């Protein structure tokens, strides 16, 4: 099938590449010429495991190309996917200017029936607004489908090719049938294609993200309480998650959720509730707990070294908002590094993939280290902010030699306190009692 995907970011690029991998002819459209130049050379502008290989193969085989000409791409496609950003605006609402702008351009380019598919995360009612924007500029036939995306960065290709479910929001039998056929290759297993109305599809995406964010904030609150009452959150987590009604997923405490989705989607849902005269008390709490949690590691550092961190040096391992991505949007590392700098500390950072992104955020205010051990040299403590696999079994003896003092403040509970005590570290983690060297 002929497809264009507008927006070649984390969602659009993965979607477009995977659609072409299924045999479709795909044009990825973007306004960012830097991105387009990289993509045309077969280079992925983002780090996402497995993406570049698929990108190159499908480009070579002529199924995937990139363009800045949206009108031409629309004329060549039956499906027009919109996957542009919907960032938070000043009042917390999702900013729909890119989505509606693209919709209008698509409308102007129509020369026959098209299915306009909204893959961006958009508030309830957006499909109607897209319909209006397109209908205002064309008399050609079209349908608007809501098809929210549930991929996880770091596992995006797998999520896309083998989704838990595909949600199709549509009020047109014609569009629904074509969407079903289109998604058949990725829904071969028993994973369902769920067909519903546009509003329910739009709401499903927000409700899913809000529930996941709620689990994280809930466990972070439990973890903080565990520290006070002398319980071990890891044991509590297992005990709670063994209940099949609850399950083990998404119960890991840490230093708050980040990324381009949860923070803005929680705020957008709060805003939607307000627009409809409701107060989303629960999601306001989820959001507030998360903001607070991002400061927990700096509080721990101050509890150990004193309120002023002047003259102290901290090593940071992990800057991306989660492992296997270079995405630092809303990452807790931004709050932690700024908190340390504000308290007068020197900061030496390492991340396996996010150093380029980090430079954009911190400039020359921190030092950057491509090798994790190099960041430790002369530091008073190591702070772990992202649970990259390569941090799980480090050379502790080497670390001890490099650090000025054997102190680790672990925001992701990567190590076992007993082991750390035995190896001789002062070890602080989340929701578990700190241990000092024995
Ligand atoms: N990142 C995720 O994990 C994820 C998961 C599910 C859903 N989403 C949602 O998908 C949407 C896109 O997210 P993302 O992370 O891919 O964003 P992104 O910022 O990585 O990518 C958006 C892309 O759209 C391009 N763009 C903006 N305006 C354009 C226009 N007028 N014409 C063509 N291209 C344009 C930008 O240049 C950019 O390349 C958002 O609504 C987001 O909430 C994201």
Tab-separated table of C-alpha atoms and ligand atoms in Angstrom:
chain	number	residue	atom	x	y	z
A	1	UNK	CA	0.000	0.000	0.000
A	2	UNK	CA	1.071	3.613	-0.529
A	3	UNK	CA	1.684	5.511	2.678
A	4	UNK	CA	3.107	8.816	3.810
A	5	UNK	CA	4.078	9.463	7.414
A	6	UNK	CA	4.317	13.126	8.375
A	7	UNK	CA	6.917	13.688	11.102
A	8	UNK	CA	10.024	11.512	11.209
A	9	UNK	CA	10.627	11.660	14.978
A	10	UNK	CA	10.626	8.758	17.442
A	11	UNK	CA	7.133	7.670	16.394
A	12	UNK	CA	6.985	8.658	12.736
A	13	UNK	CA	10.373	7.243	11.815
A	14	UNK	CA	9.762	3.932	13.575
A	15	UNK	CA	6.235	3.676	12.117
A	16	UNK	CA	7.318	4.566	8.586
A	17	UNK	CA	10.286	2.213	8.668
A	18	UNK	CA	8.205	-0.666	10.040
A	19	UNK	CA	5.419	-0.038	7.499
A	20	UNK	CA	8.012	-0.303	4.719
A	21	UNK	CA	9.430	-3.445	6.341
A	22	UNK	CA	5.937	-4.947	5.907
A	23	UNK	CA	6.168	-4.308	2.156
A	24	UNK	CA	4.375	-0.964	1.872
A	25	UNK	CA	5.737	1.991	-0.135
A	26	UNK	CA	6.412	4.740	2.396
A	27	UNK	CA	7.375	8.398	2.140
A	28	UNK	CA	8.560	9.980	5.403
A	29	UNK	CA	7.862	13.717	5.412
A	30	UNK	CA	9.490	16.272	7.682
A	31	UNK	CA	10.252	19.989	7.818
A	32	UNK	CA	13.618	19.454	9.501
A	33	UNK	CA	16.174	19.521	6.681
A	34	UNK	CA	18.982	18.331	8.967
A	35	UNK	CA	16.989	15.197	9.785
A	36	UNK	CA	16.062	14.629	6.155
A	37	UNK	CA	19.716	14.905	5.072
A	38	UNK	CA	20.751	12.268	7.630
A	39	UNK	CA	17.851	9.972	6.737
A	40	UNK	CA	18.611	10.143	3.016
A	41	UNK	CA	22.126	8.893	3.847
A	42	UNK	CA	20.600	5.959	5.719
A	43	UNK	CA	21.498	7.441	9.119
A	44	UNK	CA	19.008	7.517	11.962
A	45	UNK	CA	18.894	10.895	13.759
A	46	UNK	CA	17.914	9.050	16.971
A	47	UNK	CA	19.375	6.083	18.793
A	48	UNK	CA	16.850	3.270	18.731
A	49	UNK	CA	18.101	-0.342	18.703
A	50	UNK	CA	17.625	-2.035	15.306
A	51	UNK	CA	16.192	1.044	13.581
A	52	UNK	CA	19.116	2.014	11.371
A	53	UNK	CA	19.459	-1.476	9.946
A	54	UNK	CA	15.780	-1.565	8.915
A	55	UNK	CA	16.006	1.977	7.614
A	56	UNK	CA	18.910	1.136	5.306
A	57	UNK	CA	17.451	-2.115	4.063
A	58	UNK	CA	14.106	-0.621	3.110
A	59	UNK	CA	15.693	2.444	1.528
A	60	UNK	CA	17.967	0.197	-0.527
A	61	UNK	CA	15.032	-1.913	-1.639
A	62	UNK	CA	13.206	1.238	-2.745
A	63	UNK	CA	10.250	1.053	-0.359
A	64	UNK	CA	11.229	3.941	1.917
A	65	UNK	CA	12.114	7.510	0.960
A	66	UNK	CA	12.151	10.898	2.664
A	67	UNK	CA	10.856	14.255	1.487
A	68	UNK	CA	9.937	17.762	2.578
A	69	UNK	CA	7.155	17.918	-0.029
A	70	UNK	CA	4.004	17.016	1.881
A	71	UNK	CA	1.626	17.805	-0.991
A	72	UNK	CA	3.468	15.458	-3.381
A	73	UNK	CA	3.598	12.752	-0.704
A	74	UNK	CA	-0.168	13.037	-0.135
A	75	UNK	CA	-0.864	12.728	-3.855
A	76	UNK	CA	1.199	9.509	-3.935
A	77	UNK	CA	-0.444	7.883	-0.871
A	78	UNK	CA	-3.720	6.303	0.218
A	79	UNK	CA	-2.864	6.540	3.943
A	80	UNK	CA	-1.550	9.822	5.352
A	81	UNK	CA	-0.271	9.304	8.890
A	82	UNK	CA	0.237	12.349	11.094
A	83	UNK	CA	3.017	11.742	13.632
A	84	UNK	CA	4.194	15.254	14.445
A	85	UNK	CA	4.839	16.486	17.977
A	86	UNK	CA	2.066	17.598	20.334
A	87	UNK	CA	4.136	19.377	22.995
A	88	UNK	CA	2.821	20.854	26.206
A	89	UNK	CA	1.676	24.451	25.852
A	90	UNK	CA	1.909	27.063	28.613
A	91	UNK	CA	-1.398	26.045	30.250
A	92	UNK	CA	-0.654	22.299	30.159
A	93	UNK	CA	-2.853	21.589	27.130
A	94	UNK	CA	-1.429	19.711	24.144
A	95	UNK	CA	-0.293	22.121	21.427
A	96	UNK	CA	-2.117	21.015	18.274
A	97	UNK	CA	-0.741	23.649	15.913
A	98	UNK	CA	1.524	21.180	14.046
A	99	UNK	CA	-1.238	18.542	13.756
A	100	UNK	CA	-3.827	21.012	12.467
A	101	UNK	CA	-1.319	22.706	10.158
A	102	UNK	CA	-0.426	19.359	8.594
A	103	UNK	CA	-4.133	18.460	8.318
A	104	UNK	CA	-4.809	21.641	6.358
A	105	UNK	CA	-1.894	21.024	3.987
A	106	UNK	CA	-3.095	17.461	3.428
A	107	UNK	CA	-6.568	18.828	2.697
A	108	UNK	CA	-5.210	21.274	0.116
A	109	UNK	CA	-3.339	18.450	-1.643
A	110	UNK	CA	-6.237	15.967	-1.877
A	111	UNK	CA	-7.097	14.801	-5.393
A	112	UNK	CA	-9.244	11.829	-4.393
A	113	UNK	CA	-10.139	9.649	-1.406
A	114	UNK	CA	-7.523	9.458	1.375
A	115	UNK	CA	-7.411	8.118	4.919
A	116	UNK	CA	-5.889	10.659	7.288
A	117	UNK	CA	-4.601	8.768	10.293
A	118	UNK	CA	-3.728	10.557	13.499
A	119	UNK	CA	-0.881	8.768	15.253
A	120	UNK	CA	0.208	11.681	17.415
A	121	UNK	CA	-1.119	11.693	20.981
A	122	UNK	CA	-3.977	14.172	20.826
A	123	UNK	CA	-6.781	15.253	23.169
A	124	UNK	CA	-10.287	13.941	22.813
A	125	UNK	CA	-12.079	15.739	20.007
A	126	UNK	CA	-8.995	16.255	17.817
A	127	UNK	CA	-10.256	13.932	15.071
A	128	UNK	CA	-13.267	16.265	14.714
A	129	UNK	CA	-10.975	19.294	14.529
A	130	UNK	CA	-8.805	17.568	11.898
A	131	UNK	CA	-11.966	16.739	9.922
A	132	UNK	CA	-13.034	20.391	10.063
A	133	UNK	CA	-9.570	21.653	9.069
A	134	UNK	CA	-9.476	19.353	6.031
A	135	UNK	CA	-13.109	19.897	5.014
A	136	UNK	CA	-12.557	23.666	5.113
A	137	UNK	CA	-10.091	23.447	2.206
A	138	UNK	CA	-11.331	20.572	0.042
A	139	UNK	CA	-14.427	18.931	-1.344
A	140	UNK	CA	-12.605	15.644	-1.990
A	141	UNK	CA	-13.703	12.571	0.021
A	142	UNK	CA	-11.596	11.562	3.058
A	143	UNK	CA	-11.848	9.814	6.430
A	144	UNK	CA	-10.075	10.636	9.683
A	145	UNK	CA	-8.903	7.717	11.797
A	146	UNK	CA	-7.450	7.897	15.312
A	147	UNK	CA	-4.638	5.372	15.680
A	148	UNK	CA	-2.693	6.164	18.865
A	149	UNK	CA	0.783	4.746	19.205
A	150	UNK	CA	1.894	2.708	22.219
A	151	UNK	CA	5.535	1.954	21.370
A	152	UNK	CA	8.211	2.261	24.051
A	153	UNK	CA	11.440	4.008	23.160
A	154	UNK	CA	14.308	1.532	23.512
A	155	UNK	CA	12.092	-1.354	22.342
A	156	UNK	CA	10.207	0.532	19.646
A	157	UNK	CA	10.774	-1.797	16.687
A	158	UNK	CA	9.623	-4.844	18.597
A	159	UNK	CA	6.633	-2.987	20.027
A	160	UNK	CA	5.657	-1.796	16.592
A	161	UNK	CA	6.060	-5.106	14.786
A	162	UNK	CA	4.423	-7.097	17.599
A	163	UNK	CA	2.061	-4.672	19.328
A	164	UNK	CA	-0.018	-5.677	22.360
A	165	UNK	CA	-2.942	-4.156	20.474
A	166	UNK	CA	-3.710	-1.813	17.610
A	167	UNK	CA	-6.372	0.769	18.402
A	168	UNK	CA	-8.393	2.077	15.469
A	169	UNK	CA	-10.818	4.908	16.149
A	170	UNK	CA	-13.083	5.420	13.179
A	171	UNK	CA	-16.644	6.262	12.190
A	172	UNK	CA	-16.246	4.970	8.644
A	173	UNK	CA	-16.619	1.313	7.650
A	174	UNK	CA	-14.521	1.916	4.534
A	175	UNK	CA	-11.593	3.366	6.492
A	176	UNK	CA	-11.872	0.702	9.213
A	177	UNK	CA	-11.719	-2.126	6.665
A	178	UNK	CA	-8.681	-0.622	4.943
A	179	UNK	CA	-6.945	-0.039	8.297
A	180	UNK	CA	-7.551	-3.658	9.288
A	181	UNK	CA	-5.954	-4.902	6.074
A	182	UNK	CA	-3.108	-2.430	6.490
A	183	UNK	CA	-2.298	-3.591	10.046
A	184	UNK	CA	-2.734	-7.319	9.368
A	185	UNK	CA	1.036	-8.025	9.035
A	186	UNK	CA	1.731	-6.682	12.536
A	187	UNK	CA	-1.344	-8.214	14.164
A	188	UNK	CA	-0.820	-11.790	13.017
A	189	UNK	CA	-0.603	-13.141	16.535
A	190	UNK	CA	-3.670	-13.152	18.720
A	191	UNK	CA	-2.992	-9.530	19.658
A	192	UNK	CA	-6.190	-7.701	18.850
A	193	UNK	CA	-7.090	-4.898	16.537
A	194	UNK	CA	-9.519	-2.886	18.656
A	195	UNK	CA	-11.993	-0.848	16.668
A	196	UNK	CA	-13.820	1.956	18.432
A	197	UNK	CA	-15.038	5.489	17.883
A	198	UNK	CA	-12.495	8.313	17.498
A	199	UNK	CA	-13.055	9.805	20.944
A	200	UNK	CA	-12.605	6.495	22.749
A	201	UNK	CA	-9.401	5.837	20.794
A	202	UNK	CA	-8.022	9.253	21.710
A	203	UNK	CA	-8.975	8.728	25.350
A	204	UNK	CA	-7.444	5.228	25.415
A	205	UNK	CA	-3.968	6.627	24.792
A	206	UNK	CA	-4.201	9.199	27.592
A	207	UNK	CA	-5.755	6.736	30.020
A	208	UNK	CA	-3.006	4.175	29.336
A	209	UNK	CA	-0.175	6.658	29.872
A	210	UNK	CA	-1.863	8.184	32.908
A	211	UNK	CA	-2.291	4.758	34.509
A	212	UNK	CA	1.353	3.846	33.894
A	213	UNK	CA	2.482	7.192	35.333
A	214	UNK	CA	0.198	6.590	38.320
A	215	UNK	CA	1.842	3.236	39.046
A	216	UNK	CA	5.258	4.889	39.010
A	217	UNK	CA	4.288	7.776	41.288
A	218	UNK	CA	2.456	5.378	43.589
A	219	UNK	CA	5.511	3.154	43.965
A	220	UNK	CA	7.764	6.171	44.475
A	221	UNK	CA	5.521	7.289	47.317
A	222	UNK	CA	5.592	3.770	48.775
A	223	UNK	CA	9.411	3.722	48.420
A	224	UNK	CA	9.818	6.990	50.303
A	225	UNK	CA	7.617	5.634	53.075
A	226	UNK	CA	9.602	2.363	53.123
A	227	UNK	CA	12.756	4.371	53.843
A	228	UNK	CA	11.082	6.062	56.828
A	229	UNK	CA	9.536	2.926	58.338
A	230	UNK	CA	12.480	0.618	57.690
A	231	UNK	CA	10.898	-1.584	55.010
A	232	UNK	CA	12.608	-2.717	51.781
A	233	UNK	CA	10.666	-1.532	48.725
A	234	UNK	CA	12.075	-4.313	46.544
A	235	UNK	CA	10.533	-6.935	48.790
A	236	UNK	CA	7.318	-4.954	49.043
A	237	UNK	CA	7.215	-4.628	45.244
A	238	UNK	CA	7.498	-8.386	44.790
A	239	UNK	CA	4.900	-9.022	47.439
A	240	UNK	CA	2.460	-6.586	45.894
A	241	UNK	CA	3.121	-7.528	42.260
A	242	UNK	CA	2.559	-11.239	42.880
A	243	UNK	CA	-1.132	-10.450	43.128
A	244	UNK	CA	-2.407	-11.249	39.648
A	245	UNK	CA	-4.829	-8.350	39.795
A	246	UNK	CA	-1.801	-6.046	40.112
A	247	UNK	CA	1.071	-7.752	38.222
A	248	UNK	CA	4.829	-7.082	38.381
A	249	UNK	CA	5.118	-4.579	35.544
A	250	UNK	CA	5.772	-0.909	36.083
A	251	UNK	CA	6.202	-1.102	39.842
A	252	UNK	CA	9.867	-0.126	39.985
A	253	UNK	CA	10.595	2.860	42.189
A	254	UNK	CA	13.136	5.405	41.003
A	255	UNK	CA	13.716	9.106	40.533
A	256	UNK	CA	10.531	9.932	38.656
A	257	UNK	CA	9.260	9.370	35.145
A	258	UNK	CA	10.489	11.506	32.258
A	259	UNK	CA	10.472	11.354	28.490
A	260	UNK	CA	8.375	13.115	25.929
A	261	UNK	CA	5.101	11.393	26.833
A	262	UNK	CA	4.152	10.752	30.470
A	263	UNK	CA	4.802	14.265	31.842
A	264	UNK	CA	2.983	16.067	29.029
A	265	UNK	CA	0.205	13.494	28.654
A	266	UNK	CA	-0.629	13.564	32.379
A	267	UNK	CA	-0.764	17.368	32.240
A	268	UNK	CA	-2.869	17.307	29.062
A	269	UNK	CA	-5.370	14.928	30.661
A	270	UNK	CA	-5.627	17.191	33.725
A	271	UNK	CA	-6.272	20.076	31.332
A	272	UNK	CA	-8.943	18.165	29.401
A	273	UNK	CA	-10.710	17.334	32.677
A	274	UNK	CA	-10.677	21.034	33.624
A	275	UNK	CA	-12.069	22.005	30.225
A	276	UNK	CA	-15.009	19.706	30.899
A	277	UNK	CA	-15.528	21.061	34.438
A	278	UNK	CA	-13.847	18.191	36.299
A	279	UNK	CA	-10.946	18.273	38.730
A	280	UNK	CA	-8.469	15.455	38.095
A	281	UNK	CA	-7.320	15.278	41.724
A	282	UNK	CA	-5.588	11.950	41.204
A	283	UNK	CA	-3.520	12.996	38.202
A	284	UNK	CA	-2.554	16.278	39.844
A	285	UNK	CA	-1.138	14.187	42.699
A	286	UNK	CA	0.659	11.859	40.254
A	287	UNK	CA	2.259	14.880	38.629
A	288	UNK	CA	3.226	16.525	41.941
A	289	UNK	CA	4.706	13.314	43.368
A	290	UNK	CA	6.763	12.944	40.204
A	291	UNK	CA	8.126	16.487	40.365
A	292	UNK	CA	9.145	15.895	43.981
A	293	UNK	CA	10.763	12.550	43.220
A	294	UNK	CA	13.131	14.086	40.686
A	295	UNK	CA	14.784	15.970	43.589
A	296	UNK	CA	15.271	12.947	45.858
A	297	UNK	CA	18.858	12.168	44.822
A	298	UNK	CA	20.074	15.726	45.386
A	299	UNK	CA	18.452	15.633	48.865
A	300	UNK	CA	20.328	12.401	49.547
A	301	UNK	CA	23.609	13.945	48.378
A	302	UNK	CA	23.027	16.932	50.668
A	303	UNK	CA	22.168	14.641	53.592
A	304	UNK	CA	25.562	12.965	53.155
A	305	UNK	CA	27.779	15.932	52.233
A	306	UNK	CA	25.948	18.947	53.695
A	307	UNK	CA	23.609	21.578	52.279
A	308	UNK	CA	26.344	23.300	50.258
A	309	UNK	CA	28.042	21.037	47.745
A	310	UNK	CA	30.714	23.630	46.926
A	311	UNK	CA	34.058	21.931	46.441
A	312	UNK	CA	32.381	18.536	45.863
A	313	UNK	CA	32.494	16.597	42.624
A	314	UNK	CA	29.811	14.156	41.516
A	315	UNK	CA	29.998	11.515	38.808
A	316	UNK	CA	26.790	10.729	36.948
A	317	UNK	CA	26.104	7.470	35.118
A	318	UNK	CA	23.069	7.674	32.865
A	319	UNK	CA	21.371	10.775	31.441
A	320	UNK	CA	18.687	9.486	29.064
A	321	UNK	CA	15.224	9.238	30.596
A	322	UNK	CA	15.479	5.468	30.340
A	323	UNK	CA	17.952	2.911	28.969
A	324	UNK	CA	18.410	2.083	25.256
A	325	UNK	CA	17.513	5.579	24.036
A	326	UNK	CA	19.355	8.881	23.683
A	327	UNK	CA	16.167	10.816	24.499
A	328	UNK	CA	16.638	13.278	27.364
A	329	UNK	CA	13.314	15.093	27.082
A	330	UNK	CA	12.025	15.743	30.645
A	331	UNK	CA	14.646	13.296	31.953
A	332	UNK	CA	15.144	13.303	35.744
A	333	UNK	CA	18.865	13.803	34.989
A	334	UNK	CA	18.059	17.400	33.994
A	335	UNK	CA	16.703	18.144	37.492
A	336	UNK	CA	19.481	16.235	39.255
A	337	UNK	CA	22.388	17.820	37.355
A	338	UNK	CA	20.894	21.322	37.687
A	339	UNK	CA	20.346	20.696	41.435
A	340	UNK	CA	23.969	19.667	41.948
A	341	UNK	CA	25.297	22.620	39.944
A	342	UNK	CA	23.060	25.025	41.846
A	343	UNK	CA	24.439	23.726	45.148
A	344	UNK	CA	27.954	24.523	43.894
A	345	UNK	CA	29.130	21.027	42.902
A	346	UNK	CA	31.251	20.012	39.935
A	347	UNK	CA	29.599	17.374	37.733
A	348	UNK	CA	31.228	14.717	35.499
A	349	UNK	CA	28.755	12.841	33.312
A	350	UNK	CA	28.669	9.627	31.329
A	351	UNK	CA	25.925	8.035	29.230
A	352	UNK	CA	26.342	5.310	26.601
A	353	UNK	CA	24.210	7.160	24.007
A	354	UNK	CA	22.981	10.537	25.269
A	355	UNK	CA	26.185	12.631	25.466
A	356	UNK	CA	25.322	14.617	22.329
A	357	UNK	CA	21.890	15.402	23.748
A	358	UNK	CA	23.495	16.203	27.111
A	359	UNK	CA	25.804	18.778	25.507
A	360	UNK	CA	22.738	20.536	24.115
A	361	UNK	CA	21.337	20.776	27.656
A	362	UNK	CA	24.375	21.449	29.828
A	363	UNK	CA	26.867	23.108	27.449
A	364	UNK	CA	30.255	23.522	29.113
A	365	UNK	CA	28.873	23.475	32.669
A	366	UNK	CA	29.714	19.769	33.163
A	367	UNK	CA	32.468	17.484	31.848
A	368	UNK	CA	31.588	14.664	29.436
A	369	UNK	CA	33.071	11.164	29.498
A	370	UNK	CA	32.597	8.515	26.840
A	371	UNK	CA	33.950	5.820	29.208
A	372	UNK	CA	31.965	5.321	32.399
A	373	UNK	CA	35.030	4.883	34.626
A	374	UNK	CA	36.573	8.164	33.414
A	375	UNK	CA	33.633	10.072	34.938
A	376	UNK	CA	34.568	8.738	38.395
A	377	UNK	CA	38.056	10.247	38.592
A	378	UNK	CA	38.326	12.324	41.768
A	379	UNK	CA	34.554	12.339	42.439
A	380	UNK	CA	33.131	12.345	45.976
A	381	UNK	CA	30.275	10.081	44.908
A	382	UNK	CA	28.679	8.343	41.950
A	383	UNK	CA	25.006	8.989	41.183
A	384	UNK	CA	23.212	6.423	38.986
A	385	UNK	CA	20.314	7.993	37.087
A	386	UNK	CA	19.540	5.501	34.290
A	387	UNK	CA	19.671	1.711	34.582
A	388	UNK	CA	21.696	0.941	31.453
A	389	UNK	CA	22.674	-2.754	31.424
A	390	UNK	CA	26.383	-1.937	31.287
A	391	UNK	CA	26.159	-0.408	34.784
A	392	UNK	CA	24.920	-3.639	36.377
A	393	UNK	CA	28.232	-5.471	36.806
A	394	UNK	CA	30.997	-2.870	36.931
A	395	UNK	CA	34.524	-3.335	38.266
A	396	UNK	CA	33.901	-2.131	41.820
A	397	UNK	CA	37.576	-2.339	42.812
A	398	UNK	CA	38.466	-0.010	39.935
A	399	UNK	CA	35.619	2.302	40.920
A	400	UNK	CA	36.887	2.500	44.476
A	401	UNK	CA	40.325	3.508	43.280
A	402	UNK	CA	38.942	6.242	41.030
A	403	UNK	CA	36.430	7.744	43.466
A	404	UNK	CA	37.708	10.036	46.215
A	405	UNK	CA	35.319	8.266	48.579
A	406	UNK	CA	33.463	4.971	48.026
A	407	UNK	CA	29.952	6.472	47.866
A	408	UNK	CA	27.174	5.472	45.455
A	409	UNK	CA	23.746	7.108	45.384
A	410	UNK	CA	21.648	4.864	43.187
A	411	UNK	CA	18.417	6.259	41.779
A	412	UNK	CA	17.466	2.987	40.058
A	413	UNK	CA	18.263	0.288	42.654
A	414	UNK	CA	20.759	-1.357	40.330
A	415	UNK	CA	22.763	-3.049	43.123
A	416	UNK	CA	21.979	-5.084	46.233
A	417	UNK	CA	22.679	-3.234	49.505
A	418	UNK	CA	24.243	-6.318	51.145
A	419	UNK	CA	26.690	-6.748	48.262
A	420	UNK	CA	27.637	-3.092	48.381
A	421	UNK	CA	28.260	-3.286	52.110
A	422	UNK	CA	30.519	-6.272	51.592
A	423	UNK	CA	32.443	-4.577	48.782
A	424	UNK	CA	32.893	-1.566	51.033
A	425	UNK	CA	30.699	1.192	49.656
A	426	UNK	CA	28.478	3.688	51.401
A	427	UNK	CA	25.374	2.917	49.358
A	428	UNK	CA	22.115	4.858	49.232
A	429	UNK	CA	19.256	3.704	47.026
A	430	UNK	CA	15.495	4.245	46.709
A	431	UNK	CA	13.127	2.802	49.300
A	432	UNK	CA	15.789	0.729	51.058
A	433	UNK	CA	17.915	1.472	54.100
A	434	UNK	CA	21.346	2.901	53.272
A	435	UNK	CA	24.344	0.699	54.052
A	436	UNK	CA	27.825	1.777	55.080
A	437	UNK	CA	30.961	-0.267	54.491
A	438	UNK	CA	31.229	-3.083	57.016
B	1	LIG	N1	8.164	9.201	21.727
B	1	LIG	C1	7.364	8.231	22.108
B	1	LIG	O1	7.779	7.254	22.736
B	1	LIG	C2	5.898	8.290	21.758
B	1	LIG	C3	5.109	7.157	21.959
B	1	LIG	C4	3.762	7.200	21.640
B	1	LIG	C5	3.201	8.378	21.157
B	1	LIG	N2	3.982	9.493	21.000
B	1	LIG	C6	3.346	10.696	20.457
B	1	LIG	O2	3.669	10.790	19.060
B	1	LIG	C7	3.827	12.145	18.671
B	1	LIG	C8	5.208	12.365	18.102
B	1	LIG	O3	6.160	12.122	19.118
B	1	LIG	P1	7.707	11.966	18.819
B	1	LIG	O4	8.363	11.574	20.073
B	1	LIG	O5	7.908	11.151	17.589
B	1	LIG	O6	8.056	13.498	18.458
B	1	LIG	P2	9.399	14.064	17.816
B	1	LIG	O7	9.539	15.448	18.324
B	1	LIG	O8	10.518	13.098	17.986
B	1	LIG	O9	9.073	14.106	16.245
B	1	LIG	C9	8.168	14.972	15.646
B	1	LIG	C10	8.659	15.224	14.222
B	1	LIG	O10	7.670	15.967	13.524
B	1	LIG	C11	8.330	16.911	12.698
B	1	LIG	N3	7.393	17.988	12.348
B	1	LIG	C12	6.909	18.978	13.140
B	1	LIG	N4	6.067	19.756	12.436
B	1	LIG	C13	5.996	19.241	11.183
B	1	LIG	C14	5.294	19.583	10.018
B	1	LIG	N5	4.492	20.626	9.999
B	1	LIG	N6	5.481	18.824	8.911
B	1	LIG	C15	6.300	17.758	8.928
B	1	LIG	N7	6.994	17.388	10.015
B	1	LIG	C16	6.846	18.120	11.124
B	1	LIG	C17	9.503	17.378	13.530
B	1	LIG	O11	10.505	17.989	12.758
B	1	LIG	C18	9.945	16.041	14.155
B	1	LIG	O12	10.887	15.386	13.317
B	1	LIG	C19	3.523	12.966	19.926
B	1	LIG	O13	2.176	13.313	19.927
B	1	LIG	C20	3.824	11.998	21.048
B	1	LIG	O14	3.102	12.296	22.217
B	1	LIG	C21	5.303	9.466	21.289
